[in-house]
Amino acid sequence: MAKSRWERRVFLIMVGLFLLSQVSSAQLVEKKIDDNQLIAYWSFDNDSGKIVYDKSRNKLNGKIYGDVEYVEGLVGKAIQLNMGENEPSGYIEIAYSEK
């Protein structure tokens, strides 16, 4: 059964958050991680605009749709997605890549 666009978006966001949780910001700053093993890194430090930039060599940038709020994160900025009545107020779409 085909997944809806909303389910795909949520899945991509969850994958991104999981990947970010596996890498501490301190390690990234100190370059202890092999860039060849890093799939994506979105710092969300650009606190405006509709693009989230991937700082890895893969450049898997995302586009923000709807309303999101930039807030203080554990390290730097974070994006807060608020829940509406039936779905989030905004989402981030990351393009699929075969890399």
CSV table of C-alpha atoms in Angstrom, one decimal:
chain,number,residue,atom,x,y,z
A,1,MET,CA,0.0,0.0,0.0
A,2,ALA,CA,1.4,3.4,-1.0
A,3,LYS,CA,2.2,5.9,1.8
A,4,SER,CA,0.6,9.3,1.8
A,5,ARG,CA,2.7,12.4,1.3
A,6,TRP,CA,2.2,13.2,5.0
A,7,GLU,CA,3.4,9.8,6.1
A,8,ARG,CA,6.5,10.1,3.9
A,9,ARG,CA,7.2,13.6,5.4
A,10,VAL,CA,6.9,12.4,8.9
A,11,PHE,CA,9.1,9.4,8.2
A,12,LEU,CA,11.8,11.6,6.7
A,13,ILE,CA,11.7,13.9,9.6
A,14,MET,CA,11.9,11.0,12.1
A,15,VAL,CA,14.9,9.5,10.2
A,16,GLY,CA,16.6,12.9,10.3
A,17,LEU,CA,16.0,13.3,14.0
A,18,PHE,CA,17.3,9.8,14.6
A,19,LEU,CA,20.4,10.5,12.6
A,20,LEU,CA,21.0,13.7,14.5
A,21,SER,CA,20.5,11.9,17.8
A,22,GLN,CA,23.3,9.5,17.0
A,23,VAL,CA,25.8,12.3,16.6
A,24,SER,CA,26.7,14.7,19.4
A,25,SER,CA,27.2,18.3,18.3
A,26,ALA,CA,30.6,18.3,20.1
A,27,GLN,CA,31.9,15.6,17.9
A,28,LEU,CA,30.8,17.4,14.8
A,29,VAL,CA,32.4,20.7,15.9
A,30,GLU,CA,35.7,18.9,16.7
A,31,LYS,CA,35.5,16.9,13.4
A,32,LYS,CA,35.8,13.5,15.1
A,33,ILE,CA,33.3,12.0,12.7
A,34,ASP,CA,34.5,10.6,9.4
A,35,ASP,CA,32.7,12.7,6.7
A,36,ASN,CA,32.4,9.6,4.6
A,37,GLN,CA,30.1,8.0,7.2
A,38,LEU,CA,27.9,11.0,7.9
A,39,ILE,CA,24.7,10.9,5.9
A,40,ALA,CA,23.3,14.3,6.8
A,41,TYR,CA,23.6,17.0,9.4
A,42,TRP,CA,21.1,19.8,9.8
A,43,SER,CA,22.1,22.3,12.4
A,44,PHE,CA,19.0,24.6,12.0
A,45,ASP,CA,21.2,27.5,12.9
A,46,ASN,CA,19.9,29.6,10.0
A,47,ASP,CA,17.1,31.1,12.0
A,48,SER,CA,15.0,32.4,9.1
A,49,GLY,CA,14.1,31.3,5.6
A,50,LYS,CA,12.5,28.2,4.2
A,51,ILE,CA,15.6,26.1,3.6
A,52,VAL,CA,17.4,23.9,6.1
A,53,TYR,CA,21.0,23.3,5.0
A,54,ASP,CA,22.7,19.9,5.2
A,55,LYS,CA,26.3,20.5,6.4
A,56,SER,CA,27.4,17.1,5.3
A,57,ARG,CA,29.1,16.5,2.0
A,58,ASN,CA,25.9,15.0,0.6
A,59,LYS,CA,24.1,18.4,0.6
A,60,LEU,CA,20.6,16.9,1.4
A,61,ASN,CA,19.0,20.3,2.0
A,62,GLY,CA,15.4,20.4,3.1
A,63,LYS,CA,12.6,22.8,2.3
A,64,ILE,CA,10.3,24.1,5.0
A,65,TYR,CA,6.6,24.1,4.4
A,66,GLY,CA,3.9,25.7,6.6
A,67,ASP,CA,4.6,27.3,9.9
A,68,VAL,CA,7.6,26.3,11.9
A,69,GLU,CA,9.2,28.2,14.8
A,70,TYR,CA,13.0,28.6,15.3
A,71,VAL,CA,13.8,28.1,19.0
A,72,GLU,CA,16.8,27.6,21.2
A,73,GLY,CA,18.0,24.0,21.0
A,74,LEU,CA,20.5,22.1,23.2
A,75,VAL,CA,23.3,23.4,21.0
A,76,GLY,CA,22.4,26.4,18.8
A,77,LYS,CA,19.0,26.6,17.2
A,78,ALA,CA,16.2,24.1,16.7
A,79,ILE,CA,13.0,24.0,14.7
A,80,GLN,CA,9.7,23.4,16.6
A,81,LEU,CA,6.9,21.8,14.7
A,82,ASN,CA,3.6,22.5,16.4
A,83,MET,CA,0.7,20.1,16.1
A,84,GLY,CA,-2.5,21.4,14.5
A,85,GLU,CA,-5.9,19.7,14.8
A,86,ASN,CA,-5.1,16.8,12.6
A,87,GLU,CA,-1.5,17.3,11.4
A,88,PRO,CA,1.6,19.3,12.1
A,89,SER,CA,1.5,23.1,11.3
A,90,GLY,CA,4.6,22.6,9.2
A,91,TYR,CA,7.0,20.1,7.9
A,92,ILE,CA,10.4,19.7,6.3
A,93,GLU,CA,10.8,17.9,3.1
A,94,ILE,CA,14.2,16.3,2.3
A,95,ALA,CA,14.8,15.2,-1.3
A,96,TYR,CA,15.4,11.5,-1.8
A,97,SER,CA,18.9,10.7,-3.0
A,98,GLU,CA,20.6,7.5,-4.2
A,99,LYS,CA,24.0,8.6,-2.7
